[in-house]
Coordinates of C-alpha atoms in Angstrom, one line a residue:
M1 CA 129.4 107.2 81.8
P2 CA 127.8 106.3 82.1
R3 CA 116.8 94.0 103.7
I4 CA 114.1 94.4 105.1
A5 CA 114.7 95.6 108.7
N6 CA 114.9 92.8 111.3
S7 CA 111.6 93.7 113.0
K8 CA 109.2 91.8 115.2
L9 CA 106.3 90.1 113.7
S10 CA 103.9 92.1 115.8
A11 CA 105.1 95.3 114.2
M12 CA 104.5 94.1 110.7
K13 CA 101.3 94.9 108.9
L14 CA 99.0 92.2 107.6
P15 CA 96.7 92.8 104.6
E16 CA 92.9 93.0 105.4
S17 CA 92.2 90.3 102.8
R18 CA 94.1 87.3 101.6
S19 CA 91.8 86.6 98.7
S20 CA 94.2 88.2 96.2
I21 CA 97.2 86.0 97.2
T22 CA 97.6 82.5 96.0
Y23 CA 100.2 80.0 97.3
T24 CA 101.0 76.4 97.0
K25 CA 103.5 75.4 99.6
P26 CA 106.2 72.8 98.5
A27 CA 108.1 70.9 101.2
S28 CA 111.4 72.3 99.9
D29 CA 110.2 75.8 100.3
I30 CA 109.3 75.2 104.0
F31 CA 112.8 74.2 104.7
R32 CA 114.1 77.3 103.1
L33 CA 111.7 79.5 105.0
K34 CA 112.8 78.0 108.3
E35 CA 116.2 79.4 107.4
Q36 CA 114.7 82.8 107.4
L37 CA 113.4 82.6 111.0
R38 CA 116.4 84.5 112.4
L39 CA 115.7 87.4 110.1
Y40 CA 112.3 87.9 111.7
G41 CA 113.2 87.3 115.3
V42 CA 110.9 84.3 115.6
S43 CA 111.6 81.0 117.5
A44 CA 111.4 77.7 115.7
D45 CA 108.2 76.8 117.6
D46 CA 106.4 79.9 116.6
K47 CA 104.2 79.0 113.5
T48 CA 103.0 82.6 112.9
W49 CA 106.2 83.2 110.9
E50 CA 104.8 81.1 108.1
Q51 CA 101.6 83.1 107.9
E52 CA 103.5 86.4 108.0
I53 CA 105.8 85.6 105.1
Y54 CA 103.0 84.4 102.8
H55 CA 100.4 87.0 103.7
R56 CA 102.2 90.2 104.3
D57 CA 101.0 93.4 102.7
W58 CA 102.9 94.0 99.4
D59 CA 101.2 97.4 98.7
F60 CA 103.6 99.5 100.8
A61 CA 101.1 102.3 100.4
D62 CA 102.8 104.5 103.1
A63 CA 106.4 103.6 102.4
D64 CA 109.0 106.2 101.4
T65 CA 110.1 104.9 98.0
K66 CA 112.7 107.6 97.5
I67 CA 115.3 106.3 100.0
E68 CA 119.0 105.9 99.2
T69 CA 119.8 106.5 95.6
H70 CA 116.3 105.5 94.5
C71 CA 115.5 109.2 94.7
F72 CA 117.9 110.1 91.9
H73 CA 115.8 110.3 88.7
S74 CA 112.2 109.6 87.6
Y75 CA 111.8 106.6 85.2
P76 CA 108.8 104.9 83.8
A77 CA 107.1 102.0 85.7
M78 CA 109.8 101.8 88.4
M79 CA 109.8 98.9 90.8
I80 CA 109.6 100.3 94.4
P81 CA 112.7 99.5 96.5
Q82 CA 110.6 97.9 99.3
I83 CA 109.5 95.1 96.9
A84 CA 113.0 94.4 95.7
R85 CA 114.4 94.5 99.3
E86 CA 111.7 92.1 100.5
L87 CA 112.3 89.6 97.6
I88 CA 116.1 89.7 98.1
N89 CA 115.6 89.0 101.8
M90 CA 113.3 86.1 101.0
Y91 CA 115.2 84.5 98.0
G92 CA 118.7 86.0 97.9
K93 CA 121.8 84.7 99.6
K94 CA 124.7 86.9 100.6
G95 CA 127.8 86.4 98.6
K96 CA 125.8 85.1 95.6
V97 CA 124.8 86.7 92.3
L98 CA 121.5 88.5 91.4
L99 CA 120.4 89.4 87.9
D100 CA 117.9 92.0 86.8
P101 CA 117.5 91.4 83.1
F102 CA 115.3 94.5 82.6
C103 CA 117.1 96.7 85.1
G104 CA 115.5 100.1 84.2
S105 CA 116.9 102.7 86.6
G106 CA 118.5 100.0 88.8
T107 CA 116.2 99.5 91.8
A108 CA 117.0 95.8 92.3
L109 CA 120.7 96.5 91.7
V110 CA 120.9 99.2 94.4
E111 CA 119.1 96.8 96.9
A112 CA 121.5 94.0 95.9
R113 CA 124.6 96.1 96.8
I114 CA 123.0 97.0 100.2
A115 CA 122.1 93.4 100.9
G116 CA 125.6 92.1 99.9
L117 CA 124.9 90.4 96.6
N118 CA 127.0 90.7 93.5
S119 CA 124.7 91.7 90.6
W120 CA 124.3 92.0 86.9
G121 CA 122.0 94.5 85.3
I122 CA 120.9 94.4 81.6
D123 CA 118.9 96.9 79.5
V124 CA 118.7 98.1 76.0
N125 CA 118.1 101.7 76.9
P126 CA 121.3 103.8 77.3
L127 CA 119.6 106.1 79.8
A128 CA 118.7 103.1 82.0
I129 CA 122.2 101.8 81.9
F130 CA 123.6 105.2 82.7
L131 CA 121.3 105.7 85.7
S132 CA 121.9 102.2 87.0
K133 CA 125.6 102.6 86.9
V134 CA 125.5 105.9 88.8
K135 CA 123.0 104.8 91.4
T136 CA 125.0 101.7 92.3
T137 CA 128.4 103.5 92.5
P138 CA 129.1 104.7 96.1
L139 CA 130.6 108.2 96.2
N140 CA 131.8 110.1 99.2
P141 CA 129.1 112.7 99.9
M142 CA 131.7 115.2 101.2
L143 CA 133.4 115.2 97.8
L144 CA 130.0 115.7 96.1
K145 CA 129.3 118.6 98.3
K146 CA 132.6 120.2 97.4
H147 CA 131.9 119.9 93.7
A148 CA 128.3 121.1 94.2
L149 CA 129.6 124.2 95.9
S150 CA 132.1 124.8 93.1
L151 CA 129.2 124.6 90.5
W152 CA 127.1 126.9 92.7
E153 CA 129.8 129.6 92.7
K154 CA 129.9 129.6 88.9
Y155 CA 126.2 129.8 88.2
E156 CA 125.7 133.4 89.1
E157 CA 128.5 134.3 86.6
D158 CA 126.7 132.3 83.9
T159 CA 123.3 133.8 84.7
Y160 CA 124.7 137.3 84.5
A161 CA 126.3 136.6 81.1
I162 CA 123.0 135.1 79.7
D163 CA 120.8 137.9 81.1
T164 CA 123.0 140.7 79.7
G165 CA 123.5 139.0 76.3
K166 CA 127.2 138.6 76.9
D167 CA 127.2 134.9 76.9
Y168 CA 129.2 132.6 74.7
F169 CA 127.0 129.5 75.0
E170 CA 126.1 127.7 71.8
P171 CA 123.3 125.2 72.4
P172 CA 123.5 121.8 70.6
S173 CA 121.9 121.6 67.2
F174 CA 119.9 118.4 67.6
F175 CA 116.6 118.0 65.7
N176 CA 113.7 120.2 67.0
I177 CA 115.6 121.7 69.9
D178 CA 113.7 125.0 69.5
Y179 CA 110.4 123.2 69.6
W180 CA 111.2 121.6 73.0
F181 CA 113.3 124.3 74.6
S182 CA 113.3 128.1 74.7
T183 CA 116.5 129.9 73.7
K184 CA 117.1 131.1 77.2
V185 CA 116.6 127.7 78.8
S186 CA 118.9 126.1 76.2
K187 CA 121.7 128.6 77.0
K188 CA 121.4 127.8 80.8
L189 CA 121.5 124.1 80.1
I190 CA 124.6 124.4 78.0
A191 CA 126.2 126.5 80.7
L192 CA 125.5 123.7 83.2
R193 CA 126.6 121.0 80.9
N194 CA 130.0 122.8 80.2
R195 CA 130.6 123.2 84.0
I196 CA 129.8 119.5 84.6
E197 CA 132.0 118.3 81.8
S198 CA 134.9 120.1 83.4
I199 CA 134.8 117.8 86.4
K200 CA 137.8 115.4 86.0
D201 CA 136.6 112.4 88.0
P202 CA 134.2 110.5 85.7
N203 CA 132.1 109.0 88.5
I204 CA 131.5 112.4 90.1
R205 CA 130.9 113.9 86.7
D206 CA 128.2 111.3 85.9
F207 CA 126.6 111.9 89.3
F208 CA 126.0 115.5 88.4
F209 CA 124.8 114.5 84.9
V210 CA 122.0 112.5 86.5
S211 CA 120.7 115.7 88.1
F212 CA 121.2 117.5 84.7
S213 CA 119.3 114.8 82.9
E214 CA 116.2 115.1 85.1
T215 CA 116.5 118.9 84.9
V216 CA 116.5 118.7 81.1
R217 CA 113.1 117.1 81.0
E218 CA 111.6 119.3 83.7
V219 CA 112.5 122.6 82.0
S220 CA 111.6 121.4 78.5
N221 CA 108.3 122.4 76.8
T222 CA 106.9 119.0 77.5
R223 CA 104.0 118.0 79.8
N224 CA 105.7 116.6 82.8
D225 CA 102.7 114.7 84.1
E226 CA 103.3 111.8 81.6
F227 CA 106.2 109.9 80.0
K228 CA 105.5 110.4 76.3
L229 CA 106.6 113.6 74.6
Y230 CA 103.7 116.0 74.4
R231 CA 104.3 119.7 74.0
I232 CA 102.7 122.2 76.4
P233 CA 99.9 124.2 74.7
D234 CA 101.1 127.5 73.2
I235 CA 98.8 129.5 75.6
Q236 CA 100.7 128.0 78.6
L237 CA 104.1 128.4 77.1
N238 CA 103.8 132.2 77.2
N239 CA 104.0 131.9 81.0
F240 CA 106.4 129.1 81.2
N241 CA 109.8 130.4 82.4
P242 CA 111.5 127.6 84.4
E243 CA 114.3 128.4 86.8
V244 CA 116.9 126.1 85.4
F245 CA 119.6 126.6 87.9
R246 CA 117.3 126.4 90.9
I247 CA 115.8 123.2 89.7
F248 CA 119.2 121.7 89.0
F249 CA 120.6 122.4 92.4
E250 CA 117.5 121.2 94.2
K251 CA 118.0 117.8 92.5
V252 CA 121.7 117.9 93.2
Y253 CA 121.3 118.3 97.0
R254 CA 118.4 115.8 97.1
N255 CA 120.7 113.3 95.3
I256 CA 123.6 114.0 97.6
H257 CA 121.4 113.2 100.6
G258 CA 120.3 110.0 98.9
M259 CA 124.0 109.1 98.1
S260 CA 125.0 109.7 101.6
S261 CA 122.6 107.1 102.9
F262 CA 123.6 104.6 100.2
F263 CA 127.3 105.3 100.8
H264 CA 127.0 104.3 104.4
K265 CA 124.8 101.2 103.7
C266 CA 126.5 100.0 100.6
N267 CA 128.5 96.7 100.8
N268 CA 131.9 97.5 99.2
K269 CA 132.9 93.9 99.0
V270 CA 130.4 93.1 96.2
W271 CA 130.3 94.2 92.6
C272 CA 127.6 95.4 90.2
K273 CA 128.0 95.1 86.4
V274 CA 125.5 97.0 84.2
I275 CA 125.7 96.0 80.6
D276 CA 124.1 96.9 77.3
D277 CA 122.8 93.5 76.2
D278 CA 119.7 91.8 75.0
M279 CA 118.0 89.0 76.9
R280 CA 116.5 87.7 73.6
L281 CA 120.0 86.6 72.6
K282 CA 122.9 85.0 74.4
T283 CA 124.3 87.5 76.8
K284 CA 127.7 88.0 78.4
I285 CA 126.5 86.4 81.7
P286 CA 128.2 83.0 82.3
E287 CA 126.0 79.9 82.2
G288 CA 124.5 78.8 85.5
S289 CA 126.0 81.7 87.4
I290 CA 122.8 83.3 88.7
Q291 CA 121.1 82.3 92.0
V292 CA 118.3 84.9 92.1
I293 CA 116.5 87.1 89.6
V294 CA 114.5 90.1 90.8
T295 CA 113.0 92.1 88.0
S296 CA 110.0 94.1 86.6
P297 CA 109.8 93.4 82.9
P298 CA 108.2 95.9 80.5
Y299 CA 104.4 95.9 80.4
G300 CA 104.1 95.4 76.6
D301 CA 104.9 97.0 73.3
S302 CA 106.3 100.5 73.8
R303 CA 104.1 102.2 71.3
T304 CA 100.9 101.6 73.3
T305 CA 102.1 101.3 76.9
V306 CA 105.3 102.9 78.2
A307 CA 107.4 104.7 75.5
Y308 CA 110.9 104.4 77.1
G309 CA 112.5 105.9 74.1
Q310 CA 110.4 109.0 74.1
F311 CA 111.0 109.5 77.8
S312 CA 114.7 109.2 77.4
R313 CA 115.2 111.1 74.2
L314 CA 115.8 114.7 75.4
S315 CA 118.1 113.8 78.2
L316 CA 120.2 111.6 76.0
Q317 CA 120.5 114.2 73.3
W318 CA 121.6 116.9 75.8
M319 CA 124.2 114.5 77.2
G320 CA 125.6 113.8 73.8
F321 CA 124.5 110.3 73.1
D322 CA 124.5 109.1 69.6
W323 CA 121.2 110.0 67.8
E324 CA 121.0 106.9 65.7
M325 CA 121.1 104.8 68.9
I326 CA 118.5 107.1 70.7
K327 CA 115.9 106.9 68.0
K328 CA 116.0 103.1 67.9
I329 CA 115.3 102.6 71.7
D330 CA 111.6 101.8 71.3
T331 CA 112.1 99.6 68.2
V332 CA 114.8 97.5 69.9
S333 CA 112.8 97.2 73.1
L334 CA 110.6 94.1 73.6
G335 CA 107.8 94.0 71.2
G336 CA 109.2 97.0 69.3
K337 CA 109.2 95.2 65.9
A338 CA 105.9 93.6 64.8
I339 CA 106.3 90.1 63.4
P340 CA 103.8 87.7 61.8
I341 CA 101.5 85.9 64.2
N342 CA 102.1 82.2 65.0
A343 CA 100.7 81.8 68.5
D344 CA 100.8 78.0 68.2
C345 CA 104.5 78.2 69.0
F346 CA 103.8 79.2 72.6
D347 CA 103.5 76.8 75.5
S348 CA 100.5 78.8 76.8
K349 CA 96.9 78.0 75.9
I350 CA 95.8 81.2 77.5
L351 CA 98.0 83.3 75.3
K352 CA 96.9 81.5 72.2
R353 CA 93.3 82.2 72.9
I354 CA 94.0 85.9 73.7
I355 CA 96.1 86.5 70.6
Y356 CA 93.5 85.1 68.3
G357 CA 90.7 86.9 70.2
I358 CA 92.4 90.3 69.7
E359 CA 93.2 89.4 66.1
R360 CA 89.5 89.1 65.4
E361 CA 89.0 92.7 66.7
D362 CA 92.2 94.3 65.4
P363 CA 94.9 92.4 63.5
K364 CA 97.4 95.1 63.9
R365 CA 97.1 95.3 67.6
A366 CA 97.2 91.5 67.8
K367 CA 100.5 91.6 66.0
D368 CA 101.9 94.1 68.5
V369 CA 100.8 92.0 71.4
Y370 CA 102.1 88.8 69.8
S371 CA 105.5 90.4 69.1
F372 CA 106.0 91.4 72.8
Y373 CA 105.2 88.0 74.1
S374 CA 107.3 86.3 71.4
D375 CA 110.2 88.4 72.6
M376 CA 109.6 87.6 76.3
Y377 CA 109.4 83.9 75.4
K378 CA 113.0 84.2 74.0
C379 CA 114.1 85.9 77.2
F380 CA 112.9 82.9 79.2
E381 CA 115.3 80.7 77.3
E382 CA 118.2 83.0 78.3
I383 CA 117.0 83.1 81.9
K384 CA 117.1 79.3 81.9
R385 CA 120.7 79.3 80.6
V386 CA 122.1 81.8 83.2
C387 CA 120.3 80.4 86.2
E388 CA 121.8 77.6 88.3
K389 CA 119.7 74.7 89.5
G390 CA 117.4 75.8 92.3
A391 CA 117.7 79.5 91.4
F392 CA 114.7 81.7 92.1
V393 CA 113.0 84.0 89.6
C394 CA 110.9 86.9 91.0
M395 CA 109.0 88.9 88.5
V396 CA 106.7 91.9 89.2
V397 CA 104.3 92.2 86.3
G398 CA 101.2 94.1 85.3
N399 CA 98.2 92.8 83.3
R400 CA 97.4 95.0 80.3
T401 CA 94.0 95.4 78.5
V402 CA 94.0 95.4 74.7
K403 CA 90.8 95.9 72.7
G404 CA 88.8 95.4 75.9
I405 CA 90.5 92.0 76.6
Q406 CA 92.6 91.8 79.7
I407 CA 95.8 89.9 79.2
P408 CA 96.8 87.8 82.3
T409 CA 100.6 88.3 81.9
D410 CA 101.2 86.7 85.3
R411 CA 99.7 83.4 84.2
I412 CA 101.3 83.6 80.8
F413 CA 104.8 84.1 82.3
V414 CA 104.1 81.1 84.6
D415 CA 103.4 79.0 81.5
F416 CA 106.6 80.3 79.9
G417 CA 108.6 79.5 83.0
E418 CA 107.2 76.0 83.4
S419 CA 107.9 75.2 79.7
K420 CA 111.6 76.2 80.3
G421 CA 112.1 74.1 83.4
F422 CA 110.9 76.2 86.3
N423 CA 108.4 75.4 89.0
H424 CA 105.8 77.9 90.0
L425 CA 105.9 78.4 93.7
K426 CA 103.4 81.2 94.2
T427 CA 101.9 84.5 92.9
M428 CA 101.2 87.5 95.1
T429 CA 99.0 90.4 94.2
R430 CA 99.5 94.0 95.2
N431 CA 97.7 97.3 94.6
I432 CA 99.7 100.1 93.0
P433 CA 99.2 103.0 95.4
N434 CA 101.0 105.7 93.4
K435 CA 100.5 105.7 89.6
R436 CA 101.4 108.4 87.0
M437 CA 99.1 106.7 84.5
P438 CA 95.3 107.4 85.0
Y439 CA 93.2 104.6 86.5
K440 CA 90.8 104.9 83.5
N441 CA 91.6 105.9 79.9
S442 CA 90.0 105.8 76.5
P443 CA 91.7 103.0 74.7
T444 CA 89.3 103.2 71.7
N445 CA 89.5 107.0 71.5
I446 CA 85.7 107.0 71.5
K447 CA 84.2 109.8 73.6
G448 CA 82.8 108.5 76.9
E449 CA 84.1 105.0 76.4
L450 CA 86.6 104.2 79.2
G451 CA 88.6 101.2 80.1
N452 CA 90.6 100.4 83.2
T453 CA 94.4 100.8 83.2
M454 CA 96.7 98.7 85.4
N455 CA 96.1 99.4 89.1
K456 CA 97.5 96.0 90.4
E457 CA 100.7 94.1 90.0
H458 CA 101.5 90.4 90.4
I459 CA 104.7 89.1 91.9
I460 CA 105.5 85.7 90.4
I461 CA 107.9 83.4 92.1
L462 CA 109.5 80.6 90.0
Q463 CA 112.3 78.1 90.9
K464 CA 114.5 76.3 88.4
R465 CA 114.1 72.5 88.6

């Protein structure tokens, strides 16, 4: 199973306003930044480099975010590669070790391999682990093309058998399969799965299963404009007849193109280890072995923000993952299990006030919010253990709104970090140019009453004392 280009400063875009960026400049950071001068082609006497590094535009509104293997598979709340690349260039050191403790589909890990850093990735979602492993494993594109051609030659045979009723394909019998897939779609998917499973090389086989996984969701009876599982209305299902094989092969050739770029840029002298582990507990990562963390933690409890389990369910079922494990994804995620509130245990006055404020409005929602931040607080203890002295922690976070109260997660995480022995170097703010979630929703379910969803992210930089 499962660097930013060395460009001249004049060519780099500055944001129109610096009001959203805060920075306190320690002397030690200045020394480190002078080490970066060569990356930007600036002489030691040119002081504009300092302004550029601290006030560059982090929106990347016009950037192609589907480069290299980042194009492989959709995934909720993905960090864009340009941010990971920029942070690695600023805070990573070649030959050292990066960690993404909430690796998702592996954005930071892919960028680490390109930049020449060894890396660890951790997640509790088996689909995330699967995608991260495949995206960080370089494969010869010529071999992939050969196998793709072989699959292509078989699909007409399978199509004919299905269309004439002479097929021998028995779809899996997982719960509610007929609700989410038409019989014809199921037969085509099982035909594809059988062909992929016949590939002997496990890495190549998994490469094609990534395309298969994304195809599963796209041809299902779900609304593809969001991550949670909502069935298409019956009136639309009558005209829904997805071309399974065409969709699959379009994704295959897109992914081969992405792998080709990654294959030629990937540093084969470094390793990437993606593991099923839990940052709330002691992980397999050796103590003091990490020099830089680049990550985008979950936004909050999965029931009310991003339901990673719902997004992953159909793909994992079709790929034969254990159902007992699949249905637990959201409950084992951060904040997945509600626990009694005791906000006094946090080293964050802001969070205490917010928890008790939400509790006055809705005790149940307050418990959900508390559970998420309680889990994150435990993660900071493990982050402290695995980081060496002087290690950098770069976190891309979004600030949720619950019961009309905005939760400043960026400030709360700074409090958590400082309580665990980290200095806060700075926080940068970016707009989110491309969002699948709407900019306004109805959090109270009262007609006409709208609230803002997240349209900004904050990039927190901490350093271990």
